[in-house]
Short mmCIF file of C-alpha atoms in Angstrom, two decimals:
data_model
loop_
_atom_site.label_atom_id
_atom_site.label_comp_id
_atom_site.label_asym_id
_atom_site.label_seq_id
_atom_site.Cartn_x
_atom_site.Cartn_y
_atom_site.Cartn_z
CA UNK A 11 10.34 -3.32 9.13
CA UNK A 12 8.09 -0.82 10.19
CA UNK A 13 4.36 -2.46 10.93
CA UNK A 14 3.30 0.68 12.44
CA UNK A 15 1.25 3.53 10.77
CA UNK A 16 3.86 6.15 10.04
CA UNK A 17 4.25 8.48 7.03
CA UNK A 18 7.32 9.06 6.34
CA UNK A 19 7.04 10.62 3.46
CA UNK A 20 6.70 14.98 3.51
CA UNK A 21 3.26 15.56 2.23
CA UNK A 22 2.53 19.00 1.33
CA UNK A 23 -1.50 20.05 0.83
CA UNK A 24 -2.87 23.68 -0.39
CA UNK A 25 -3.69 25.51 2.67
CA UNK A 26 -7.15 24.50 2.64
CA UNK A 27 -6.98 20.52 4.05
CA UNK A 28 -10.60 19.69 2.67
CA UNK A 29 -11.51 18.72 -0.48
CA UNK A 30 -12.38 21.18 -2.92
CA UNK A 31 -13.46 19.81 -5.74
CA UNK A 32 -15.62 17.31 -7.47
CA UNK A 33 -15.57 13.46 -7.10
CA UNK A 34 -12.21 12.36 -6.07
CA UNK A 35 -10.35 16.12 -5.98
CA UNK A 36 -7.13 15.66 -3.76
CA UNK A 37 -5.47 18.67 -1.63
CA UNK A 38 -2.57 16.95 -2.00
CA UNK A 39 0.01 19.42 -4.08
CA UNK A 40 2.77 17.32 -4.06
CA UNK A 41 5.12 15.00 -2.53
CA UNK A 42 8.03 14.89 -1.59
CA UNK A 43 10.28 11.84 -0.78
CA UNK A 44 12.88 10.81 1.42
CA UNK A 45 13.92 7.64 0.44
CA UNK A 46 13.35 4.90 -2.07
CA UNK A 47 12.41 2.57 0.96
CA UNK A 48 9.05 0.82 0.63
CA UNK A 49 7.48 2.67 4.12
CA UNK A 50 8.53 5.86 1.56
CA UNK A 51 6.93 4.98 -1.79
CA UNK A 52 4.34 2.78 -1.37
CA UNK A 53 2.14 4.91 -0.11
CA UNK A 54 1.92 6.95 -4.01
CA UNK A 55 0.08 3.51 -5.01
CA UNK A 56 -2.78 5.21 -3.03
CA UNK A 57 -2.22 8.10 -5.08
CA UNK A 58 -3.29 6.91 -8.40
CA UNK A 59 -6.70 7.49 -8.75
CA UNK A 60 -5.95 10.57 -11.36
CA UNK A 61 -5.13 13.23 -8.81
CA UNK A 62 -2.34 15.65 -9.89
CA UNK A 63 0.36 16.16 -8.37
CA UNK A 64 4.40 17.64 -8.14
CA UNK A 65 6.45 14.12 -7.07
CA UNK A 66 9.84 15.70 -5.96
CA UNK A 67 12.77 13.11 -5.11
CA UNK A 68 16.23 12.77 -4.84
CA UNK A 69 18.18 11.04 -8.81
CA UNK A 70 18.40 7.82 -6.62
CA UNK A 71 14.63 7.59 -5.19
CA UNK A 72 13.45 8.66 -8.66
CA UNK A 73 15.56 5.70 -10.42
CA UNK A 74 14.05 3.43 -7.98
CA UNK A 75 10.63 4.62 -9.24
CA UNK A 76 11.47 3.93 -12.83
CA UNK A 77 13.26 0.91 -11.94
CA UNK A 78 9.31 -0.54 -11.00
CA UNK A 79 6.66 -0.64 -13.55
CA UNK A 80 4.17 -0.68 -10.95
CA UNK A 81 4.52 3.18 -10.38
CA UNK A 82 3.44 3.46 -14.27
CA UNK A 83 -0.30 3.79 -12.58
CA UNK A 84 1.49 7.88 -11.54
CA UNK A 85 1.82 8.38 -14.97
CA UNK A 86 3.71 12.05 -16.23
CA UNK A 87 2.66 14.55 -16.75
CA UNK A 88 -0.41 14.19 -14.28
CA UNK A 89 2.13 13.20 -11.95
CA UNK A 90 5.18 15.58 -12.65
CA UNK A 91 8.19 13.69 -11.50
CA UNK A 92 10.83 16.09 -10.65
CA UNK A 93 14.70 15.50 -9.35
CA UNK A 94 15.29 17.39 -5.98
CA UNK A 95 18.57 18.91 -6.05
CA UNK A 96 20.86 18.45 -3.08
CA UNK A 97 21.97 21.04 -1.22
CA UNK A 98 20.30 24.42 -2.94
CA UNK A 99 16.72 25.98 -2.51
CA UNK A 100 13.61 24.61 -4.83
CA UNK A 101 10.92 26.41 -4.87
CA UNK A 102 7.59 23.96 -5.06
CA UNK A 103 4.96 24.21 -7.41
CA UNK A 104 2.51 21.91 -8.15
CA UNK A 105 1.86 19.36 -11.34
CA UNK A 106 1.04 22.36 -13.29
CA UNK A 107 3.84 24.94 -12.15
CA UNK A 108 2.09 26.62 -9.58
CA UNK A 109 3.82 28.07 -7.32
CA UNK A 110 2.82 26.48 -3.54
CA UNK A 111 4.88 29.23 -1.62
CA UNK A 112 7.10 26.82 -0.22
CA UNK A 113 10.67 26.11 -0.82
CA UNK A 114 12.94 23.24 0.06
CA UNK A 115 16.87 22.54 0.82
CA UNK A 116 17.50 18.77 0.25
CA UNK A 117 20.73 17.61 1.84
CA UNK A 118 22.26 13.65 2.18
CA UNK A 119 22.09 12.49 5.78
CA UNK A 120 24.03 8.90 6.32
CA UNK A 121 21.30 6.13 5.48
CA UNK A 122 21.02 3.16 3.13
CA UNK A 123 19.78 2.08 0.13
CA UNK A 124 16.22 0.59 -0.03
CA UNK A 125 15.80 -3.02 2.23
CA UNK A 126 14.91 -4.63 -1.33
CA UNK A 127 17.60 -2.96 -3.32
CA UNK A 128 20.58 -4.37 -1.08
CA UNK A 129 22.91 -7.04 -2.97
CA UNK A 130 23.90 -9.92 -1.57
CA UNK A 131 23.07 -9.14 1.83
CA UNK A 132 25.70 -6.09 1.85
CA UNK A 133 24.03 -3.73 3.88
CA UNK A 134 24.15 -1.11 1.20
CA UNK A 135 25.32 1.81 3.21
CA UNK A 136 25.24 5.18 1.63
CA UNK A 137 25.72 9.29 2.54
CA UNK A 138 24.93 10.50 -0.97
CA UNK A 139 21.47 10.80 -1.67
CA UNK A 140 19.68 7.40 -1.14
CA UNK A 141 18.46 9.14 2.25
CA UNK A 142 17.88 12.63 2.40
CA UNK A 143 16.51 15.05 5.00
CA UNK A 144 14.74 18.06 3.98
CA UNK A 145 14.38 21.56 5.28
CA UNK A 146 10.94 23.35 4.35
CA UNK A 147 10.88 26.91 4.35
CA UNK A 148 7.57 29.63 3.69
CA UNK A 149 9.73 32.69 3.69
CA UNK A 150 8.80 33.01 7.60
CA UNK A 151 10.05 29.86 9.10
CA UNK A 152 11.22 26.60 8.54
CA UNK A 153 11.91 23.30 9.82
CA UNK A 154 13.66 19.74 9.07
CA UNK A 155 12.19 17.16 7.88
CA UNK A 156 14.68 13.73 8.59
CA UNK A 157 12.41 10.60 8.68
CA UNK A 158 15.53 8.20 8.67
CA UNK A 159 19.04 9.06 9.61
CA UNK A 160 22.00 6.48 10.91
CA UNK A 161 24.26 8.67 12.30
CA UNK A 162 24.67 12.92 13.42
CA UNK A 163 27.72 14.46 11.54
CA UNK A 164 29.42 17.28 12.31
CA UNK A 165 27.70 18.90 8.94
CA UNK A 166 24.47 17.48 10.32
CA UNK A 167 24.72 19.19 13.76
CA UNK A 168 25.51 22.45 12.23
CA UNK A 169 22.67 22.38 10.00
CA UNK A 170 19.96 21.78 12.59
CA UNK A 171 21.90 24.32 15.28
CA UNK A 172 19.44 26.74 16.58
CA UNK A 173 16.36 25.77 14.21
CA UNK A 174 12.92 26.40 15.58
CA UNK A 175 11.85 22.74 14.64
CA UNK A 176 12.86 19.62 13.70
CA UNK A 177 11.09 16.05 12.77
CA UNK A 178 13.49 13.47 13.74
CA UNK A 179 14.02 10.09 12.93
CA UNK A 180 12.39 7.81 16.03
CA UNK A 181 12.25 4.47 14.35
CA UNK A 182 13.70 2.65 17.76
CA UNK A 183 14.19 3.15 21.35
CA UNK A 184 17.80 1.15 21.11
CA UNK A 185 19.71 -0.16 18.83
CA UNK A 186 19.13 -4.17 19.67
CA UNK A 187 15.50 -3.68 20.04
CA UNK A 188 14.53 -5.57 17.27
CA UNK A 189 16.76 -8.70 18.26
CA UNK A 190 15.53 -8.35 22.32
CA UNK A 191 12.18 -8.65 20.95
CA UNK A 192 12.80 -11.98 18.64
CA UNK A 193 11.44 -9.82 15.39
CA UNK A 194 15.14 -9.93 13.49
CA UNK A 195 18.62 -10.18 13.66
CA UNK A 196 19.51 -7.16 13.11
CA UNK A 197 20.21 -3.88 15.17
CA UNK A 198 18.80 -0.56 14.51
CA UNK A 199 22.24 0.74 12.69
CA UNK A 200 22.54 -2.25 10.06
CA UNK A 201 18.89 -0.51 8.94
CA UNK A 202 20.33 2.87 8.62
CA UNK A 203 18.68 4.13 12.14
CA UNK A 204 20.08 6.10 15.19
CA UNK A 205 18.11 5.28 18.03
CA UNK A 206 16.68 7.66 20.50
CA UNK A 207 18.36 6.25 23.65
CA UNK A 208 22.24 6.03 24.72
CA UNK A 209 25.12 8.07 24.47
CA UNK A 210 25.24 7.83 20.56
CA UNK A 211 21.39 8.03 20.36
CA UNK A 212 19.33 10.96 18.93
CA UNK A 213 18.58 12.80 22.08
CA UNK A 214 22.24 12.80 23.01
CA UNK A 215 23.20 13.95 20.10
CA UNK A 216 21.07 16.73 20.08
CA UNK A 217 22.53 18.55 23.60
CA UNK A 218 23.34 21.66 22.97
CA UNK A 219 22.16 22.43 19.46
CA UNK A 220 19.27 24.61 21.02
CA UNK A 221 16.52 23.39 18.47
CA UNK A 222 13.73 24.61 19.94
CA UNK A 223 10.69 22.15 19.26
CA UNK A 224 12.16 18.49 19.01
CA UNK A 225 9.54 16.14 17.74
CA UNK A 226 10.46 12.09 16.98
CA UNK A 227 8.27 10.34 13.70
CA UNK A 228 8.93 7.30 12.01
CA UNK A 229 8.33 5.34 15.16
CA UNK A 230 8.52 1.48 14.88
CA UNK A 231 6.13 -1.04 16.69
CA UNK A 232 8.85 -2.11 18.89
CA UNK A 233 9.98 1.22 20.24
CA UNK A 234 8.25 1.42 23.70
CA UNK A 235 7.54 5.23 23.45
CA UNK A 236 4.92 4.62 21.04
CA UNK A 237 2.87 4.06 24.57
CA UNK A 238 1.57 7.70 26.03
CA UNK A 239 1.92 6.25 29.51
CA UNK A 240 5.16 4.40 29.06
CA UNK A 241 8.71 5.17 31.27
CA UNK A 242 10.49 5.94 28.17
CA UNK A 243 8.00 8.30 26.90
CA UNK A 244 8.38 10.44 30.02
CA UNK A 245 12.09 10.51 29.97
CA UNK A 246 11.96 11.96 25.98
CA UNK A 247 9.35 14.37 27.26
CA UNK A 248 11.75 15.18 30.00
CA UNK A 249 14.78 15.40 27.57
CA UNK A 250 12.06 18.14 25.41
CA UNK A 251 10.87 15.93 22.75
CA UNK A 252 7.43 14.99 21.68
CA UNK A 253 6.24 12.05 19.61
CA UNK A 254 4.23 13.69 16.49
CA UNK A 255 0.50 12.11 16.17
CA UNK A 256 -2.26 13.14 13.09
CA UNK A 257 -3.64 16.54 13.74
CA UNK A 258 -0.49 17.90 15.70
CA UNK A 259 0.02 21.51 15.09
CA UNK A 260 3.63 21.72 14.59
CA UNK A 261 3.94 25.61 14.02
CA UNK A 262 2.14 28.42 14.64
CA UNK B 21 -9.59 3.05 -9.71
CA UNK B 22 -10.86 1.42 -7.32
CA UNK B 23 -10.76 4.01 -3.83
CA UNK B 24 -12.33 1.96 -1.88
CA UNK B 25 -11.55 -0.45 0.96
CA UNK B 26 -11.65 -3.74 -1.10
CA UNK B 27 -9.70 -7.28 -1.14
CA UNK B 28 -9.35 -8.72 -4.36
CA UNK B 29 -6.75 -10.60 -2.79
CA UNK B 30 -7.81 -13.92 -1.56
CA UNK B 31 -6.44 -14.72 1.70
CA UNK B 32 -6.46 -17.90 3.52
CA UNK B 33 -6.12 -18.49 6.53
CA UNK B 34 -5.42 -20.92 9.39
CA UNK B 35 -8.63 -22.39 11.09
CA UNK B 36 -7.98 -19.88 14.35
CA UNK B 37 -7.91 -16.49 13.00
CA UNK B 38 -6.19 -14.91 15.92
CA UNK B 39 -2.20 -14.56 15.81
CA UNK B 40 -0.75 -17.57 18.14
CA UNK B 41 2.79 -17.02 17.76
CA UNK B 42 4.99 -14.15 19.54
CA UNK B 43 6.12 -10.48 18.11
CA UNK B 44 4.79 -10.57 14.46
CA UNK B 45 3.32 -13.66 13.53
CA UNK B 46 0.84 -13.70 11.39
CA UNK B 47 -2.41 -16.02 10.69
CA UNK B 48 -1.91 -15.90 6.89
CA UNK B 49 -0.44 -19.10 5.28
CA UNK B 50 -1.10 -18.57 1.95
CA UNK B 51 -2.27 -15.88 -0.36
CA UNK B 52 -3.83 -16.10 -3.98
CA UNK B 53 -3.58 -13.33 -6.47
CA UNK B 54 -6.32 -13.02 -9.07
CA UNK B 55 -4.90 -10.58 -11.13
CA UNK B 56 -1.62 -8.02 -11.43
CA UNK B 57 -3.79 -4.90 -10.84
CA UNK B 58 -2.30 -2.66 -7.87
CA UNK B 59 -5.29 -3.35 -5.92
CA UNK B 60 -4.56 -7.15 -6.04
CA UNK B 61 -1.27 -7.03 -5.69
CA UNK B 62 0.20 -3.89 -3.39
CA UNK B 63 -1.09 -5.15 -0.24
CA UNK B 64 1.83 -7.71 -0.62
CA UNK B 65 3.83 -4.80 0.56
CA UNK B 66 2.17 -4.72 3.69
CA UNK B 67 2.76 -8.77 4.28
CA UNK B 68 6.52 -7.75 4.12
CA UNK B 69 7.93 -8.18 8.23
CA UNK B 70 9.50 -11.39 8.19
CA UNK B 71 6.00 -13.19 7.99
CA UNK B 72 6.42 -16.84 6.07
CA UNK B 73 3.65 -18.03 3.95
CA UNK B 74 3.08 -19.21 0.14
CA UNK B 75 1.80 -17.23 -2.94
CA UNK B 76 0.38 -18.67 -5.37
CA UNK B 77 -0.44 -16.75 -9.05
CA UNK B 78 -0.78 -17.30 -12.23
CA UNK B 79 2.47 -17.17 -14.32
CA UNK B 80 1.24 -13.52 -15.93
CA UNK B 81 0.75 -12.31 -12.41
CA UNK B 82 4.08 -13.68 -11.29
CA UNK B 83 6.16 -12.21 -14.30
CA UNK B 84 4.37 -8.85 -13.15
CA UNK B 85 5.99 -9.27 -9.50
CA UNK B 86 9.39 -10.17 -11.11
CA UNK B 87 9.40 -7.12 -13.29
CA UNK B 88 9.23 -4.93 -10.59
CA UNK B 89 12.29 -5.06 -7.32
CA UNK B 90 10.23 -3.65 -5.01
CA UNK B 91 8.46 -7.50 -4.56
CA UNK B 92 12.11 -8.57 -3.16
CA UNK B 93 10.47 -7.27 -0.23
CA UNK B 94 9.05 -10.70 0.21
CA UNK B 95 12.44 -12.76 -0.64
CA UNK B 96 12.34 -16.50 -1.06
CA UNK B 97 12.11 -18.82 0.32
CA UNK B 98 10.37 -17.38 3.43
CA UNK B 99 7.39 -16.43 0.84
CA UNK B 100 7.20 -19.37 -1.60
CA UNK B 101 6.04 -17.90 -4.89
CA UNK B 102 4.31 -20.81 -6.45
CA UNK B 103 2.89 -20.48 -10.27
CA UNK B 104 -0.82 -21.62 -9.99
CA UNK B 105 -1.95 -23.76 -12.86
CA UNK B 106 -4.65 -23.09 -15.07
CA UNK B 107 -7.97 -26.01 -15.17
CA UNK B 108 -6.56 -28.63 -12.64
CA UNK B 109 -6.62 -29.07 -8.93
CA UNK B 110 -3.67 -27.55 -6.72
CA UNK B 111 -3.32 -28.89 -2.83
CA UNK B 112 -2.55 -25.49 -0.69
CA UNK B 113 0.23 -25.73 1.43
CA UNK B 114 2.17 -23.26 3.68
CA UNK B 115 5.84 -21.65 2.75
CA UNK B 116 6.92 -25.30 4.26
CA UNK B 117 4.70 -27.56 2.46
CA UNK B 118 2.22 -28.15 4.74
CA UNK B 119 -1.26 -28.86 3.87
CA UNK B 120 -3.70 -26.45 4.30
CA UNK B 121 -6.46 -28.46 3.64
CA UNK B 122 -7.93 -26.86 1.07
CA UNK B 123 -7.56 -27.21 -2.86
CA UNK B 124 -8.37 -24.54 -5.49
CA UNK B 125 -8.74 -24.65 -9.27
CA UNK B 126 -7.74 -21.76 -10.78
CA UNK B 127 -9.33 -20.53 -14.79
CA UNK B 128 -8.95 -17.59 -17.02
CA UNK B 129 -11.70 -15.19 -17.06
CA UNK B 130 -11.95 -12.63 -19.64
CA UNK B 131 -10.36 -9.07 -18.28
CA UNK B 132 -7.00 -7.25 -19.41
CA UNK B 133 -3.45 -7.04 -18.21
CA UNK B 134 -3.24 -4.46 -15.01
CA UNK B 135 -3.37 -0.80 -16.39
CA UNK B 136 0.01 0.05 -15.46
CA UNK B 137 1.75 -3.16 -18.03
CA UNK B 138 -1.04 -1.27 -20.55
CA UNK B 139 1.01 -0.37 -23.94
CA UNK B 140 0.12 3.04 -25.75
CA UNK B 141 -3.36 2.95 -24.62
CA UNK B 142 -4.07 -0.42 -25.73
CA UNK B 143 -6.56 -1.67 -23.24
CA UNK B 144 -5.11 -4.72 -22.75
CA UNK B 145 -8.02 -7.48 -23.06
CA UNK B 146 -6.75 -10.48 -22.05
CA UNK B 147 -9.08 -13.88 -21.76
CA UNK B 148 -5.74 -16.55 -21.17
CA UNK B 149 -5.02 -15.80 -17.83
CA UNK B 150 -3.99 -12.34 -16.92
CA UNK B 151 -7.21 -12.51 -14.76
CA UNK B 152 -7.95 -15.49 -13.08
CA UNK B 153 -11.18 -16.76 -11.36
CA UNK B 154 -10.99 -19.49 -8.10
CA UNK B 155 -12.61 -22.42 -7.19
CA UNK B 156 -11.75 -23.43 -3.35
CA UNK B 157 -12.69 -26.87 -2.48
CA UNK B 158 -12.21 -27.92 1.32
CA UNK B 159 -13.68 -31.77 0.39
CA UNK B 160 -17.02 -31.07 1.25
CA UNK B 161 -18.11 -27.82 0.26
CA UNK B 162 -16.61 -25.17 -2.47
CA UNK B 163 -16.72 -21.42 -3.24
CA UNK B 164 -15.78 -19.15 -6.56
CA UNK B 165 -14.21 -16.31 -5.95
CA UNK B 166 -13.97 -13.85 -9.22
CA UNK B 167 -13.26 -10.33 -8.49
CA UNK B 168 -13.09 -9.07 -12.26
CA UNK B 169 -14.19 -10.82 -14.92
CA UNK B 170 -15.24 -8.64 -18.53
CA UNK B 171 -18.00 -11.00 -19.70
CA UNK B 172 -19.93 -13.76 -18.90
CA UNK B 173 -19.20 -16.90 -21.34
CA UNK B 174 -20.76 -20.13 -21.78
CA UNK B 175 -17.74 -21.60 -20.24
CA UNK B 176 -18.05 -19.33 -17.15
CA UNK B 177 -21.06 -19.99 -16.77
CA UNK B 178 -20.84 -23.72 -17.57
CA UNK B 179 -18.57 -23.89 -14.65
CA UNK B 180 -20.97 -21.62 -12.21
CA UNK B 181 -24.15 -23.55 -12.68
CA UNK B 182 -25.51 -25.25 -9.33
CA UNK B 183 -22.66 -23.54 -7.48
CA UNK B 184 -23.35 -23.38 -3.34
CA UNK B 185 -21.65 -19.64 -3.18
CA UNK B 186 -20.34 -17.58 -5.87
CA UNK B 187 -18.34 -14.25 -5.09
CA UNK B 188 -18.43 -12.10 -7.74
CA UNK B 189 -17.57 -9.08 -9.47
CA UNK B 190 -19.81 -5.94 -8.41
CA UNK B 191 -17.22 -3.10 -9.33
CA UNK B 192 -19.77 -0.68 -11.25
CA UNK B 193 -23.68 -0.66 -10.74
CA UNK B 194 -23.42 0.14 -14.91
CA UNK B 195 -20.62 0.63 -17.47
CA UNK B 196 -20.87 4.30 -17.65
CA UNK B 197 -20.90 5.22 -13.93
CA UNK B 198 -17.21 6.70 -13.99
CA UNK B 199 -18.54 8.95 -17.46
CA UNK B 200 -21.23 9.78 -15.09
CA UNK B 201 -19.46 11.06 -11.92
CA UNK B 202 -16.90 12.88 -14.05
CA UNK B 203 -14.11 10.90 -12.93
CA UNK B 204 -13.03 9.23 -15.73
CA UNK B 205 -13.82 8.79 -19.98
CA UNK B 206 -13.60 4.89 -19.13
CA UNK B 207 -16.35 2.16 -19.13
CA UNK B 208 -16.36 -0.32 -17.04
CA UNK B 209 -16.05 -2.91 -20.26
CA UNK B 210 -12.80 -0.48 -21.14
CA UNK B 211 -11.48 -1.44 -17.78
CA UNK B 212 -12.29 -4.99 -17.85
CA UNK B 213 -15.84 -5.12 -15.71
CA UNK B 214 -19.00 -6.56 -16.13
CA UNK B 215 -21.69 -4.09 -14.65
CA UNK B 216 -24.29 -5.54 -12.07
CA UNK B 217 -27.15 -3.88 -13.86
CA UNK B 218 -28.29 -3.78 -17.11
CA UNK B 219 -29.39 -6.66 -20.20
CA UNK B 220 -25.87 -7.59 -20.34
CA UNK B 221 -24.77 -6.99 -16.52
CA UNK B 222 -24.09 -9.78 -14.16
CA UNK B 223 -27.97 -10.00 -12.24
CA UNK B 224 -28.92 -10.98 -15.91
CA UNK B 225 -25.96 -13.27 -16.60
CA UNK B 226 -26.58 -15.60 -13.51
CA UNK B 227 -30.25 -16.07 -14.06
CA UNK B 228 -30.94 -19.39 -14.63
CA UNK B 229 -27.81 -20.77 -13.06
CA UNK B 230 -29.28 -21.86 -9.46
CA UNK B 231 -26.28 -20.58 -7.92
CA UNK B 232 -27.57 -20.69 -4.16
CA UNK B 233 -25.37 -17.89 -2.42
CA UNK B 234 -24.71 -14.79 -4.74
CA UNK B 235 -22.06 -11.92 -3.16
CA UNK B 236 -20.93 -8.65 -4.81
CA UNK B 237 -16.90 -8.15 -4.22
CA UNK B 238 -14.81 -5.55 -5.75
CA UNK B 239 -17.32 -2.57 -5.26
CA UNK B 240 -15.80 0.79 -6.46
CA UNK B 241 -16.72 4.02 -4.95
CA UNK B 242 -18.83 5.54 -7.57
CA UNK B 243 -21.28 2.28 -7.05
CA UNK B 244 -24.52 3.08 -5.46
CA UNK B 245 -25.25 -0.35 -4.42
CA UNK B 246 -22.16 0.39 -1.49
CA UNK B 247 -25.03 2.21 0.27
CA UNK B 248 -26.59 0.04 2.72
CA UNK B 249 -30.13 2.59 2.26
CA UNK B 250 -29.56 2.98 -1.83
CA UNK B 251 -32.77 1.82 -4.29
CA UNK B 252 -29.73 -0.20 -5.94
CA UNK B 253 -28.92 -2.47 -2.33
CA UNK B 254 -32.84 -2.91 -2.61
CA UNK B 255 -32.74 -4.03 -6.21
CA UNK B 256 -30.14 -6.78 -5.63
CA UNK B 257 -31.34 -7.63 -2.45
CA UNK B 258 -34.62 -8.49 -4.53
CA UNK B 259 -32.26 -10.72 -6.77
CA UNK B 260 -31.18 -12.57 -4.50
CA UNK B 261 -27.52 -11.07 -4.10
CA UNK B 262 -25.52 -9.58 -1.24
CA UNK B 263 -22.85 -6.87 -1.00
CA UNK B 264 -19.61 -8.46 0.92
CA UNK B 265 -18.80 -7.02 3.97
CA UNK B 266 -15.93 -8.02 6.81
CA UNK B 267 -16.45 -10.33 8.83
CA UNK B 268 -19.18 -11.76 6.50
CA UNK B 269 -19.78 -15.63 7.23
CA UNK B 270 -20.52 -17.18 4.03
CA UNK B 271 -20.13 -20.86 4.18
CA UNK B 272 -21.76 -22.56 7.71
#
């Protein structure tokens, strides 16, 4: 669905960004995934050129892995495939058990299971794991990590109350964006998304929870705050939020 | 392997090469895949937004899509998979059966099954149509188009004699480049590649053949010749070759 460059998926590097090494050395530590969805995955096909690295994922995302030879080119133990608990602290290391001085709280926000893993056309809804958000913690701060979420819970909003940052799911403006446009028939909920707009949208649903730097990725092509100078880009700005770009400094 | 920018994948396209439709259409109306490697066969992934157009591959290539969900991306029958015969003539045509107006005959060329379908190490040599080679015919003029091919046989070359354009193979400058650079214990013979230099390398294999338009494809990173300004570029220059680049014109 999404045509438009995004990276959904939490890449963590050594503090160092620039290559290191010899030849092809990667600063990429490891990776860490939020959903078996192919905007989430396919991106470790880039990944295979025999750079090392710690691939952390929820039991579902990692069964979609296995479930496709073609990730056979990240082969173990180069690439260390490890299952990301839900819901309790993992401290990350790298390929080789390094410690990167980061740790990580996965937790189940209400998504869906991969576009080409639905049966039958059944939507495939699911709160258990095939979606996950992520909170990233150096021992100083943290922040949430939720590429793709379809709906704020009352467990959700207590999670995120007061945090200094959070990444939020932006995929669309509104929820029949899609269809206004002629691209599909379906609306931005049957694909597991909130949208940042209305009174069940993201924004709204954030009043009150005093997070205090609100920043939207996972942007689709159709959502019309993609455009710097566009209306609804001023009203998110308005509303507090930012729309993350490469480079942005997200902490300091 | 291969890290950099490359198309193995043959794309064809409709005569205007700009989108004409609304939202997401694209030009594409048929794509060819020459192989199962990842770098013939993940950019499908990207081709996955509702466009509508037919693939064509050889049956090994196809069986490598079906192992692996993650092609259900691109469902039938809005992407027509078609299984392209070996040694006779196939009329392209769109997902809907129209003509395209061009014709290719598609023949096994020595190489191996894609790394990742690679059993305990076994490299995987394959000459019966795991790789595939392309002749495209539009009624007047014709082009091969072989991105990987292990060896030159009398067959191959049989079939390249007199040809108006060959595109071929040019993934290492010689077989012990990866060795070299410290990026790998592979040859390029170990990963199914002929090597443009050298007694047995590809410059050698096509003299004599009076093909009239000789272009290097499939260039990995490690090869010097990528370097516009390298004493390698000047050597196959000298032989008559070029090194592909976008936008190239090749047939006029």
């Amino acid at each position: 669905m999404n045509a438009a460059p995004e990276l959904s998926t939490q890449i963590l590097r050594t503090p160092d960004l620039h290559p290191k090494g010899n030849g092809r050395h990667s600063p990429i530590a490891a990776v860490l995934l939020t959903s078996g969805e192919i905007d989430a995955i396919a991106g470790l096909l880039s990944l295979r050129e025999g750079h090392s690295f710690a691939l952390y994922a929820a039991c579902d995302v990692l069964a979609v892995l296995a479930a496709n030879p073609i990730f056979h080119a990240l082969p173990e133990p180069r690439v260390a495939r490890r299952a990301l608990p839900l819901d309790q602290m993992t401290v990350l290391s790298d390929a080789a058990g390094v410690s990167l001085g980061l740790s990580v709280r996965a937790f189940a926000v209400p998504g869906k299971v991969p576009l080409f893993a639905e049966v039958d056309g059944d939507p495939g809804r699911s709160d258990d794991g095939a979606t996950i958000g992520l909170e990233i913690l150096d021992g100083c701060q943290s922040m949430f990590f939720i590429p793709g979420c379809a709906e704020m819970t009352d467990a959700l909003r207590q999670r995120l109350r007061g945090a200094r940052l959070v990444l939020f799911d932006g995929t669309l403006w509104q929820d029949d964006e899609m269809i206004a446009a002629n691209l599909s028939s379906k609306t931005g909920a049957r694909m597991g998304h909130m949208s940042i707009s209305g009174p069940d949208g993201v924004m709204a649903a954030f009043t009150g929870l005093d997070v205090q730097r609100r920043v939207f990725i996972h942007l689709n092509n159709t959502n019309p705050a993609l455009l710097a100078c566009s209306p609804e880009r001023a009203i998110l700005q308005d509303q507090g939020w930012d729309v993350a770009f490469d480079g942005m400094e997200l902490l300091t």
